[in-house]
Coordinates of C-alpha atoms in Angstrom, one line a residue:
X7 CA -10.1 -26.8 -69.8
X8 CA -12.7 -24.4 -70.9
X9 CA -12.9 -20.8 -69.8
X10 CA -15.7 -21.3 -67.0
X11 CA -14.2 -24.2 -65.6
X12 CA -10.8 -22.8 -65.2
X13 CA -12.4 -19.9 -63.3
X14 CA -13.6 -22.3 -60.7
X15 CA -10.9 -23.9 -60.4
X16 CA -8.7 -20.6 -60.2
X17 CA -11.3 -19.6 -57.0
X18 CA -11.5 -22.9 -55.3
X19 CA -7.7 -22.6 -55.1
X20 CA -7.6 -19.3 -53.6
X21 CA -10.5 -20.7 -50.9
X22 CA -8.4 -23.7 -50.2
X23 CA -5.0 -21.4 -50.2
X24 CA -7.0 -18.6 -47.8
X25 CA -8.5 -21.7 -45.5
X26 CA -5.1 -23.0 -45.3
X27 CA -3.1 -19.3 -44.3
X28 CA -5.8 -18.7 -41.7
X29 CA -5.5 -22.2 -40.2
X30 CA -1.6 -21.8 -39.5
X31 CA -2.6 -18.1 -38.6
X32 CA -4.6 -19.2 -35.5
X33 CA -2.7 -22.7 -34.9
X34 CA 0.9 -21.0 -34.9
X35 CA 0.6 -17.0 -34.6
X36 CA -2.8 -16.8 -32.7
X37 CA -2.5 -20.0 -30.0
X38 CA -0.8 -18.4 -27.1
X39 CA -3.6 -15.4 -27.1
X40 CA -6.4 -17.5 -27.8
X41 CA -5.5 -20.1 -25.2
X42 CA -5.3 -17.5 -22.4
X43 CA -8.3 -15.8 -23.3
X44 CA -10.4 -15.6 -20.1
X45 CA -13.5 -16.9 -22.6
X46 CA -11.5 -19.9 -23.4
X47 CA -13.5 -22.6 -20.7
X48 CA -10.6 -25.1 -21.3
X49 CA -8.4 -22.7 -19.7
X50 CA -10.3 -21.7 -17.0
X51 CA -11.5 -25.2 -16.5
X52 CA -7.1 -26.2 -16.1
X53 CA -6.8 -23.3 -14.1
X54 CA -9.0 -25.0 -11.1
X55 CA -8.1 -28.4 -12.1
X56 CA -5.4 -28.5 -9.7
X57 CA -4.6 -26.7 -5.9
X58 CA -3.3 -23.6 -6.1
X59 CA 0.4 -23.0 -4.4
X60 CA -0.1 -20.6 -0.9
X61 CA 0.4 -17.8 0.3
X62 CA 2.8 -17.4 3.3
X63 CA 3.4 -15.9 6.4
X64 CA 6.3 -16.5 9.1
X65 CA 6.1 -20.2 8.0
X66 CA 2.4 -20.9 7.5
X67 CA 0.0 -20.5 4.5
X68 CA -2.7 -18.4 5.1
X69 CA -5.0 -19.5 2.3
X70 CA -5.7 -23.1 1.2
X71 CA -8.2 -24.7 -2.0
X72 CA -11.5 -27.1 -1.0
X73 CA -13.4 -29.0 -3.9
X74 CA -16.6 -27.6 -5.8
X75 CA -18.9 -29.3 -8.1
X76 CA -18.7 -28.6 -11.6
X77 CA -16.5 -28.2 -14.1
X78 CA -13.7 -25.9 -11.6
X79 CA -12.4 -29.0 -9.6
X80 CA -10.8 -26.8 -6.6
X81 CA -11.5 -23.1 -5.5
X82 CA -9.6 -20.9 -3.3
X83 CA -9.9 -20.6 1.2
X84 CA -8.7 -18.4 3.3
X85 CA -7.7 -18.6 6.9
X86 CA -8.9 -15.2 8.7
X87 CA -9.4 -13.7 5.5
X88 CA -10.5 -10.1 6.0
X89 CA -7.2 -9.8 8.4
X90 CA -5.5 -10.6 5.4
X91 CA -7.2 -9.2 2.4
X92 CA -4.9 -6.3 1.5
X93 CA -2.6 -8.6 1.3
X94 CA -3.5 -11.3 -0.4
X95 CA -6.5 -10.1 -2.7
X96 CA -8.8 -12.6 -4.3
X97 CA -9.0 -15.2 -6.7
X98 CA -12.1 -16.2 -7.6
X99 CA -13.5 -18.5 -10.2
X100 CA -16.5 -16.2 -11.3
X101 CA -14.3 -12.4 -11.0
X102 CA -11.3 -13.2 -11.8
X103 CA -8.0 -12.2 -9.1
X104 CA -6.1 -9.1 -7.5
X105 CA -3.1 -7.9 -5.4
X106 CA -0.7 -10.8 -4.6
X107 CA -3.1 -13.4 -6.5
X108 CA -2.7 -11.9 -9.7
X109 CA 0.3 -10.6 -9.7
X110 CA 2.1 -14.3 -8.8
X111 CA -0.5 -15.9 -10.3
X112 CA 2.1 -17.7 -12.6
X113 CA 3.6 -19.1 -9.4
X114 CA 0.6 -19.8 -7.3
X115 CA -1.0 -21.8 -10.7
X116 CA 2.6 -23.5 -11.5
X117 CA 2.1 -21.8 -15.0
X118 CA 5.1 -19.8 -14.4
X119 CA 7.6 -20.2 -17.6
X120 CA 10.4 -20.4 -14.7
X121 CA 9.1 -23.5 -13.7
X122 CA 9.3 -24.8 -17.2
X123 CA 11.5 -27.5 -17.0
X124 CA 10.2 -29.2 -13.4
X125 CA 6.4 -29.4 -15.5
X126 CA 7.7 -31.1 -18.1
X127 CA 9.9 -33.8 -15.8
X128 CA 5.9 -34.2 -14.2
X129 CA 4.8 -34.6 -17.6
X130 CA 7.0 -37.3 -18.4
X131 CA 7.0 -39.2 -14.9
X132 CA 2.7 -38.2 -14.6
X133 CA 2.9 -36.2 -12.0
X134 CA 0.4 -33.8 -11.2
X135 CA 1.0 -30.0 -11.9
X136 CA 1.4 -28.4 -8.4
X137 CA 1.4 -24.9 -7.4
X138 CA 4.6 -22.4 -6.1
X139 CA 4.4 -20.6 -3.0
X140 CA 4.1 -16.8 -2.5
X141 CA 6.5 -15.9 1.1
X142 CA 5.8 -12.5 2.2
X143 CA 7.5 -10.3 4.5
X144 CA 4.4 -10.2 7.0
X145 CA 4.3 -10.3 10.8
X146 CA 1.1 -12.0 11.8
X147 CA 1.6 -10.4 15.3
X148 CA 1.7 -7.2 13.9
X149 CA -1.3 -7.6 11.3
X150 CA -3.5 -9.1 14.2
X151 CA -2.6 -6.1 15.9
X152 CA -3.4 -3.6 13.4
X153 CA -6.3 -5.2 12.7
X154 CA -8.3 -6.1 15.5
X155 CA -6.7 -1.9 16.7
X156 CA -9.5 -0.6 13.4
X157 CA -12.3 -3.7 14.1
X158 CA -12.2 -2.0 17.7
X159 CA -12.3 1.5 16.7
X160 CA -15.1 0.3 14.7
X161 CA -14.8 3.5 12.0
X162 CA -13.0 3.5 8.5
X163 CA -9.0 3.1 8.6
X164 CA -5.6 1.3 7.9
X165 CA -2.1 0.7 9.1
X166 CA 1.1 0.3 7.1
X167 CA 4.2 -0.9 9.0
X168 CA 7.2 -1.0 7.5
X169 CA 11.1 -2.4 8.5
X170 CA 13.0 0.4 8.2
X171 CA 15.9 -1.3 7.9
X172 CA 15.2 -3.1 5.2
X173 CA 12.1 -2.1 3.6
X174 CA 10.1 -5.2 4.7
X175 CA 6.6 -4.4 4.8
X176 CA 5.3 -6.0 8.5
X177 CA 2.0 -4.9 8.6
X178 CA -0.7 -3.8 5.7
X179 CA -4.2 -3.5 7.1
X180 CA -7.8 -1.8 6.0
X181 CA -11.3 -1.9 7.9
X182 CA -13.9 -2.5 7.0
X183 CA -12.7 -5.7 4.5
X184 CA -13.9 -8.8 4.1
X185 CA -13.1 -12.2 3.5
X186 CA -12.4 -13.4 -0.3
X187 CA -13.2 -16.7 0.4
X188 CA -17.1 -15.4 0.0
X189 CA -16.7 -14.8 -3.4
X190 CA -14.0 -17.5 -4.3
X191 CA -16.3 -19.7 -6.5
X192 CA -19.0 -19.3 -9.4
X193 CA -22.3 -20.6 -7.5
X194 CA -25.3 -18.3 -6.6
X195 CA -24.0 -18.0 -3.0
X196 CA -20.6 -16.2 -4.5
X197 CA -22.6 -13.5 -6.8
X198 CA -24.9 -12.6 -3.9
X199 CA -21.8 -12.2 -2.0
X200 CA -19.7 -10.1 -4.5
X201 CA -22.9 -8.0 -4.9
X202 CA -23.0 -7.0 -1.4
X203 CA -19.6 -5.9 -1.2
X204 CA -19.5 -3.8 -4.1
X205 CA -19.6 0.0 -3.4
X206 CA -23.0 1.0 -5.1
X207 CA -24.8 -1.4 -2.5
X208 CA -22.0 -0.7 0.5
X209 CA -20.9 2.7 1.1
X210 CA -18.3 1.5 3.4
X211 CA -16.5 -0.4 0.2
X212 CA -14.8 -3.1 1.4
X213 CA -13.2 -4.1 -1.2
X214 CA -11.2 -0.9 -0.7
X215 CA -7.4 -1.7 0.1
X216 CA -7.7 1.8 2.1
X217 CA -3.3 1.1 3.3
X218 CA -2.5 1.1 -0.2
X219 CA -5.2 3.2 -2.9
X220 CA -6.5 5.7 -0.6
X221 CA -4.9 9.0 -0.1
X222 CA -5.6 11.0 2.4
X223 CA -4.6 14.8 4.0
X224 CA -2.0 13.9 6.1
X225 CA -2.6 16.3 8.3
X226 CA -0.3 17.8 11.1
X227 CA 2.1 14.7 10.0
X228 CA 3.6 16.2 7.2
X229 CA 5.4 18.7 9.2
X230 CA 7.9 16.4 10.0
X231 CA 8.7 16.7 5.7
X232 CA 8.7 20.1 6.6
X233 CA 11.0 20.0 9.6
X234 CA 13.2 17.5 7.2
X235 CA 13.3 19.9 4.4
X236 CA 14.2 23.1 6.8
X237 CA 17.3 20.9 8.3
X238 CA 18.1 19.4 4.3
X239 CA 18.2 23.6 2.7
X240 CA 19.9 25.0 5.7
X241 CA 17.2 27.2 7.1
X242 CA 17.5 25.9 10.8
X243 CA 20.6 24.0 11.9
X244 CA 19.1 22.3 15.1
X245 CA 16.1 21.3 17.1
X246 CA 16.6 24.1 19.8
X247 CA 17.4 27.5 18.0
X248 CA 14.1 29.5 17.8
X249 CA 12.7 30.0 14.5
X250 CA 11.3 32.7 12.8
X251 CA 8.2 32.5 13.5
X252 CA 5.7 35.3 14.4
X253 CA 2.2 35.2 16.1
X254 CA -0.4 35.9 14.3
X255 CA 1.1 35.0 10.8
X256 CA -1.1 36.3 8.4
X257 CA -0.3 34.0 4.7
X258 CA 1.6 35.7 2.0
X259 CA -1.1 37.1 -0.7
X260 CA -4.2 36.5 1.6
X261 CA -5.5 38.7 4.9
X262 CA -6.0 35.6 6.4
X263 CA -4.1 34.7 10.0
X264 CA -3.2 30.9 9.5
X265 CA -4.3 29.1 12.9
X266 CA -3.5 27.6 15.8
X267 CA -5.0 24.8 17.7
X268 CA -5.5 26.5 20.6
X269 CA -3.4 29.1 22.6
X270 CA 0.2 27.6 21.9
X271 CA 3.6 28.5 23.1
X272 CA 4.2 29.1 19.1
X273 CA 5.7 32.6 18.9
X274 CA 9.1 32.1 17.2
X275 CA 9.3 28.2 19.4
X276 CA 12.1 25.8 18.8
X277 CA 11.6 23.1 15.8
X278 CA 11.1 21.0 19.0
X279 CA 8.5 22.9 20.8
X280 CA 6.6 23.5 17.3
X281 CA 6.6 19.7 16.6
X282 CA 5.7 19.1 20.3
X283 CA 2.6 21.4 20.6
X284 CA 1.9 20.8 16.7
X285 CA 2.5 24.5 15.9
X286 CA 0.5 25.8 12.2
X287 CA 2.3 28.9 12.0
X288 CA 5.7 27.6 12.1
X289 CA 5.4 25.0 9.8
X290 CA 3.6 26.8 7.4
X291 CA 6.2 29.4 7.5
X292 CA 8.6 27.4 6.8
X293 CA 7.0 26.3 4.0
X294 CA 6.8 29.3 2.8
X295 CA 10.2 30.6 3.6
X296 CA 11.6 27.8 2.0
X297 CA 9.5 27.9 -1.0
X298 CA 7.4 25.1 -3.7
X299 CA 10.5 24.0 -5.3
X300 CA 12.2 22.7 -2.0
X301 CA 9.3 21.5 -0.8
X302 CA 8.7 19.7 -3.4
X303 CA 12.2 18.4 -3.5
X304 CA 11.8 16.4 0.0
X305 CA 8.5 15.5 -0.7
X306 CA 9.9 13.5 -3.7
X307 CA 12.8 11.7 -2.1
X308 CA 10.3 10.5 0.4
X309 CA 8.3 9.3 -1.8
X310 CA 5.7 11.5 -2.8
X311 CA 3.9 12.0 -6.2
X312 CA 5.1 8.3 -7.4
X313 CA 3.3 5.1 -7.6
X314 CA 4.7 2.4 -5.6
X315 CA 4.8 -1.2 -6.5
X316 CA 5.2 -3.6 -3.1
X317 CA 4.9 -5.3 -6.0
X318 CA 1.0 -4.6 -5.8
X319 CA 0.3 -1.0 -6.6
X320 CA 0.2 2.0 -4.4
X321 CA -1.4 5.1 -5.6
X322 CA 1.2 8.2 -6.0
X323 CA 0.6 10.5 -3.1
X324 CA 0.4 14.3 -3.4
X325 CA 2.6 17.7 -3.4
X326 CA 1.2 19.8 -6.3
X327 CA 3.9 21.7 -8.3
X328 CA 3.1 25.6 -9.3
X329 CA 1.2 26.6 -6.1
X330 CA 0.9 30.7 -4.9
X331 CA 3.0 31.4 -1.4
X332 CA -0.3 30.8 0.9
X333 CA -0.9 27.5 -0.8
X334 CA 2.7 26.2 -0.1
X335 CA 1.8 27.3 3.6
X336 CA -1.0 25.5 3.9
X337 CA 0.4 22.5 1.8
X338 CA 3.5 22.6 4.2
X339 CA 1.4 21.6 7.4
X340 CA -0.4 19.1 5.6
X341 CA -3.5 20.6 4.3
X342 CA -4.5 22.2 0.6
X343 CA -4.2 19.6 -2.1
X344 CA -1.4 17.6 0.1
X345 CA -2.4 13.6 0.1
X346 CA -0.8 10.6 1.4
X347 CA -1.4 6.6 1.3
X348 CA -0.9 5.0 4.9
X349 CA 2.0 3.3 3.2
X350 CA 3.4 6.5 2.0
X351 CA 3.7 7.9 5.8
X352 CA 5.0 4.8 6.9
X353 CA 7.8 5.6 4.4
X354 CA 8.6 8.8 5.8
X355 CA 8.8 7.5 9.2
X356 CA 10.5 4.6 8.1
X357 CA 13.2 7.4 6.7
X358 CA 13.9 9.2 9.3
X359 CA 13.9 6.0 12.0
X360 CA 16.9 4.7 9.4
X361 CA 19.0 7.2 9.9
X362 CA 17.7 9.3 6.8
X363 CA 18.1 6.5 4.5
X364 CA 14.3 4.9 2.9
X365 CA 14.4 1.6 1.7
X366 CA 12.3 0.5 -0.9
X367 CA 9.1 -0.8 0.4
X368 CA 8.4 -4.7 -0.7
X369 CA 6.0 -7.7 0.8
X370 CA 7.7 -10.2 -1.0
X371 CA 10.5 -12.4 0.7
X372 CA 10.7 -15.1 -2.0
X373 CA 8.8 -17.2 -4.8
X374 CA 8.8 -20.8 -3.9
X375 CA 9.1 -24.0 -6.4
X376 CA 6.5 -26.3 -5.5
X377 CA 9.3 -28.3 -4.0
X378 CA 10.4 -25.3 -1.9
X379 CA 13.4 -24.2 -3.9
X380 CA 13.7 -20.7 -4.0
X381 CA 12.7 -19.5 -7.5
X382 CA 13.5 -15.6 -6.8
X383 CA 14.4 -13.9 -3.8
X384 CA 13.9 -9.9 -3.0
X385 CA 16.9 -8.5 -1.7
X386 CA 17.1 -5.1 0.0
X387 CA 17.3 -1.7 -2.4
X388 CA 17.9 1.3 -1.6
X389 CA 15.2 4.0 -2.9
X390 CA 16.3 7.8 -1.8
X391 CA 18.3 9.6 1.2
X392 CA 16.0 12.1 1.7
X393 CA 17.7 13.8 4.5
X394 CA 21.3 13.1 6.1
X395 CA 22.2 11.1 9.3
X396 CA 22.7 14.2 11.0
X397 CA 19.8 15.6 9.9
X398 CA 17.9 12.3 10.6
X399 CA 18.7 11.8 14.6
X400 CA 17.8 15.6 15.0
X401 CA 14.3 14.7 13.4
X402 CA 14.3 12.0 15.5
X403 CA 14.9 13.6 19.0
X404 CA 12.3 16.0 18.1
X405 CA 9.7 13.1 17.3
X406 CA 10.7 11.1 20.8
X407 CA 10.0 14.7 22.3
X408 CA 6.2 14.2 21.2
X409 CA 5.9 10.9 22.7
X410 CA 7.6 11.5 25.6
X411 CA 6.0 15.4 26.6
X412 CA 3.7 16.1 23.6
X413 CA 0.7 15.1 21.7
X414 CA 1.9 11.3 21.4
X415 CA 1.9 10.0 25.2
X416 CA -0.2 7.2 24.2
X417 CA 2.3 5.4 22.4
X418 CA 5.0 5.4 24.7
X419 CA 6.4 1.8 25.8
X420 CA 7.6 1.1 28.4
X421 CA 11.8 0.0 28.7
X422 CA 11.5 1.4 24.4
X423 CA 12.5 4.8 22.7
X424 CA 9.4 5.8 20.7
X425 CA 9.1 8.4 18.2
X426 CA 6.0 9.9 16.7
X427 CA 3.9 12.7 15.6
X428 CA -0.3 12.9 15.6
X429 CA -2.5 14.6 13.0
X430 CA -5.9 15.6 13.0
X431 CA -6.5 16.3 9.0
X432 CA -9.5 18.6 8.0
X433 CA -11.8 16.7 5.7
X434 CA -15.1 17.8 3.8
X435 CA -15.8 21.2 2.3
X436 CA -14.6 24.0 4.6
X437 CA -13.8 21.1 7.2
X438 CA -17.3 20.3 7.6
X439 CA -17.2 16.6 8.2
X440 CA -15.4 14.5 11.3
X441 CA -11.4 15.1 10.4
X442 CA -9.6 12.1 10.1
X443 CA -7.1 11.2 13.0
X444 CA -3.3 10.1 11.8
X445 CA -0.4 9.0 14.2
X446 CA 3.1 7.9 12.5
X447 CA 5.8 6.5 14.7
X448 CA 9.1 4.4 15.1
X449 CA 10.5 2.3 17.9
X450 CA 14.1 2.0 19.0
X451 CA 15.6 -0.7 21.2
X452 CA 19.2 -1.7 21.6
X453 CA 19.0 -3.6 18.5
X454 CA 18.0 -0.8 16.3
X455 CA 14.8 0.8 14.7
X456 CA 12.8 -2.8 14.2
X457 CA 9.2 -0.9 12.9
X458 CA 8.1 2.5 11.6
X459 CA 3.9 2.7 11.6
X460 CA 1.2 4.8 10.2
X461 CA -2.2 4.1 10.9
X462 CA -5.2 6.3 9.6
X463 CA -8.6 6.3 11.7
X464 CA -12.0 8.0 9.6
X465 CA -14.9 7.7 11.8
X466 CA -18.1 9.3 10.7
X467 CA -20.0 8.4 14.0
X468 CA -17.6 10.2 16.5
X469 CA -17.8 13.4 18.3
X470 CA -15.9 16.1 16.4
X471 CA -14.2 17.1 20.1
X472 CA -13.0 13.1 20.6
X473 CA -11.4 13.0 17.3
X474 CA -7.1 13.5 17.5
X475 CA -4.4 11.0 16.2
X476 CA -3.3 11.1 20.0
X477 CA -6.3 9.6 21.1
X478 CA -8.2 7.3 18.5
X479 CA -4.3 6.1 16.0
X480 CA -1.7 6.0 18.7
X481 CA -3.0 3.3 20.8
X482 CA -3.2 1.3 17.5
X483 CA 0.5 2.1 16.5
X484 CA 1.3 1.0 20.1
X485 CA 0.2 -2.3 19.8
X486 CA 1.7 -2.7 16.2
X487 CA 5.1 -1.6 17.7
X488 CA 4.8 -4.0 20.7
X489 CA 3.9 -6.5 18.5
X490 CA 7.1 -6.5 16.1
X491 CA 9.1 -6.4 19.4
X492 CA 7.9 -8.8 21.4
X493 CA 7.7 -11.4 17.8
X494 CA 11.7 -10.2 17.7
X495 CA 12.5 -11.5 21.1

């Protein structure tokens, strides 16, 4: 072979040995990422080819599938969908899936590697692929409650209930929301849908899952952290020795007198009185007295500054680290930089209601097998002890005070021990827009703590004077806490 012609040759080789290494390169190393690329058609064309598995609560699916034209055979439905939304999420054959969707989308699609071997017995006999089901820890009593409470207010809000025995999450609501089902397919009618609900064209966004990725000032309801972390470092003992607490109190490093609502019995008051009448000064001494690092301390074991995973994703709430003595003051009553999910408060209460002891939060019961065997199953974990027993039924005698001769008289029920605290939290520069209005409570029967609430209220359209977590938040958390009862019974 002449010079030339072995060249060729030499270069046709290497083409045919390059083809060949990049063909096993895509058919061997490459197939499992290209065929779940979202731009793969064939994939999202099997991903609708068959029902999705549901989504459960106390027995009953709350979503369901209906037939489309086109290539995507089935899309999602959803029964009372915007009650359920921060639950369930969306899936949607145009914008993809969130929350619960996502997250168990293995499961709901039967895609799942843990139902490996019951997809290949289908294969073999021709059975179709079916979908698992997603059993959540939800009460629909309590959701319907928490719900239709915000539709009624009629303002921005949400409500996170929480076992606090076990961690269960019982309620998880946000208003405004909407229903998934809207945007569930890939037609004109589901764009025009999404559109509307996105935030540049709705200021009221939503799409917002305001129980779990919102954070707000909690207000006058973090000074039951503080009350927690006075009892957990020693510096009061009880709910009925006076503190140290002078009137005025002018903050550490500032000339400023930190206020009052109003003309309260404050002046070195019980832990009991200042929790009753919602006393600034005390609490914000204390804070002080006690100091960023302890503070920060019992923020942590309650929760705060972490993300939680229900499994969907909570933002982390906030106590800043590093903060001057009037800062911690105004931190310790709920104010400053201080910032808390619905969930997150619902922890707290949840806390205290168990005797000190908070429970990881989870909304999860079990993964079902298309045949209903239990593929995985959430047991009960303890997260933190963030205060003792003790500690814990003082706290608590203290929060039943509010209810019962305080700022929380509109949660009380009737033949039920109910604990609470309200919390009007400033909001806007120099407090100059409506504050939002927080209430957080527990009921106890005979059988134990059953449900510890938070619910949030923002309304833009109120008068300033009407706003108060006693008047617009407890009534919600009432009918929350009635719910879980009377669903118990």
């Amino acid at each position: 072979m002449n010079k030339p012609l072995r060249r060729i040759a030499i270069f046709c080789g290497l083409l045919v040995l390059t083809l060949l290494i990049r063909d096993n390169w895509i058919q061997y190393v490459k197939a499992d990422a290209l065929s779940s690329q979202e731009e793969n058609r064939r994939v999202a064309i099997a991903r609708y080819a068959t029902p999705r598995g549901d989504i459960i609560v106390d027995g009953k699916a709350i979503t369901g599938h209906a037939t489309t034209e086109g290539d995507f055979k089935y899309k999602r439905t959803y029964k009372d969908g915007a009650m359920w939304a921060p639950v369930t999420g969306y899936v949607s054959q145009a914008y993809g899936a969130t929350q619960l969707e996502n997250i168990d989308d293995g499961i709901l699609t039967g895609n799942d590697d843990r139902l490996f071997f019951r997809n290949t017995l289908d294969m073999i006999t021709g059975k179709k692929r079916e979908g698992g089901n997603v059993v959540t820890t939800l009460n629909t009593a309590a959701q319907k409650a928490a719900y239709e409470g915000l539709k009624k207010q009629g303002g921005k809000g949400a409500v996170a209930a929480i076992e606090p025995s076990t961690g269960k999450i019982l309620a998880l609501a946000s208003y405004p929301s909407y229903d998934p089902t809207t945007i569930a397919g890939s037609n004109n009618a589901a764009g025009e849908a999404w559109n509307k609900l996105q935030k540049k064209n709705n200021p009221d966004d939503p799409m917002l899952n305001r129980a779990l990725r919102e954070v707000y000032p909690p207000g006058s309801t973090f000074k039951v952290v503080t009350a927690a972390a006075a009892l957990e470092h020693g510096k009061y003992t009880s709910a009925d020795e006076k503190t140290d607490s002078p009137l005025p109190w002018t903050m550490p490093g500032t000339s400023r007198e930190l206020p009052n609502e109003g003309d309260l019995p404050c002046e070195d008051a019980t832990l009991r009185e200042a929790l009753r009448v919602s006393c600034n000064t005390v609490f914000g001494k204390i804070g002080y007295d006690l100091g960023n690092d302890k503070m920060l301390e019992t923020a942590k074991k309650f929760g705060f500054t972490e993300e939680q995973f229900v499994p969907v994703r909570s933002s982390a709430s906030v106590f800043s680290d590093d903060m001057n003595d009037s800062q911690v003051a105004l931190s310790s009553i709920g104010q400053f930089n201080t910032a808390a999910t619905p969930l997150q408060m619902a922890m707290v209460t949840s806390a205290i209601a168990n005797n000190g002891t908070l429970m990881k939060p989870y909304m999860v019961d079990e993964l079902q097998a298309p045949n209903l065997d239990t593929i995985e199953k959430t047991e009960p974990q303890e997260m933190s002890k963030p205060l003792s027993a003790d500690n814990a039924q003082i706290l608590q005698s203290m929060m039943e005070t509010v209810v019962s001769d305080g700022t929380g008289t509109k949660a009380q029920i009737e033949g039920v021990t109910v604990g609470g605290k309200t919390g009007t939290a400033q909001h806007g520069v120099e407090n100059s827009e409506n504050p939002y209005a927080w209430f957080i409570s527990y009921a106890k029967t005979d059988g134990g703590s059953p449900v510890a609430v938070a619910v949030v209220i923002e309304d833009e359209n109120a008068s300033r004077d009407d706003i108060s977590g006693g008047g617009l938040a407890a009534p919600i958390a009432k009918n929350v806490m009635e719910a879980v009862i009377k669903s118990k019974k």
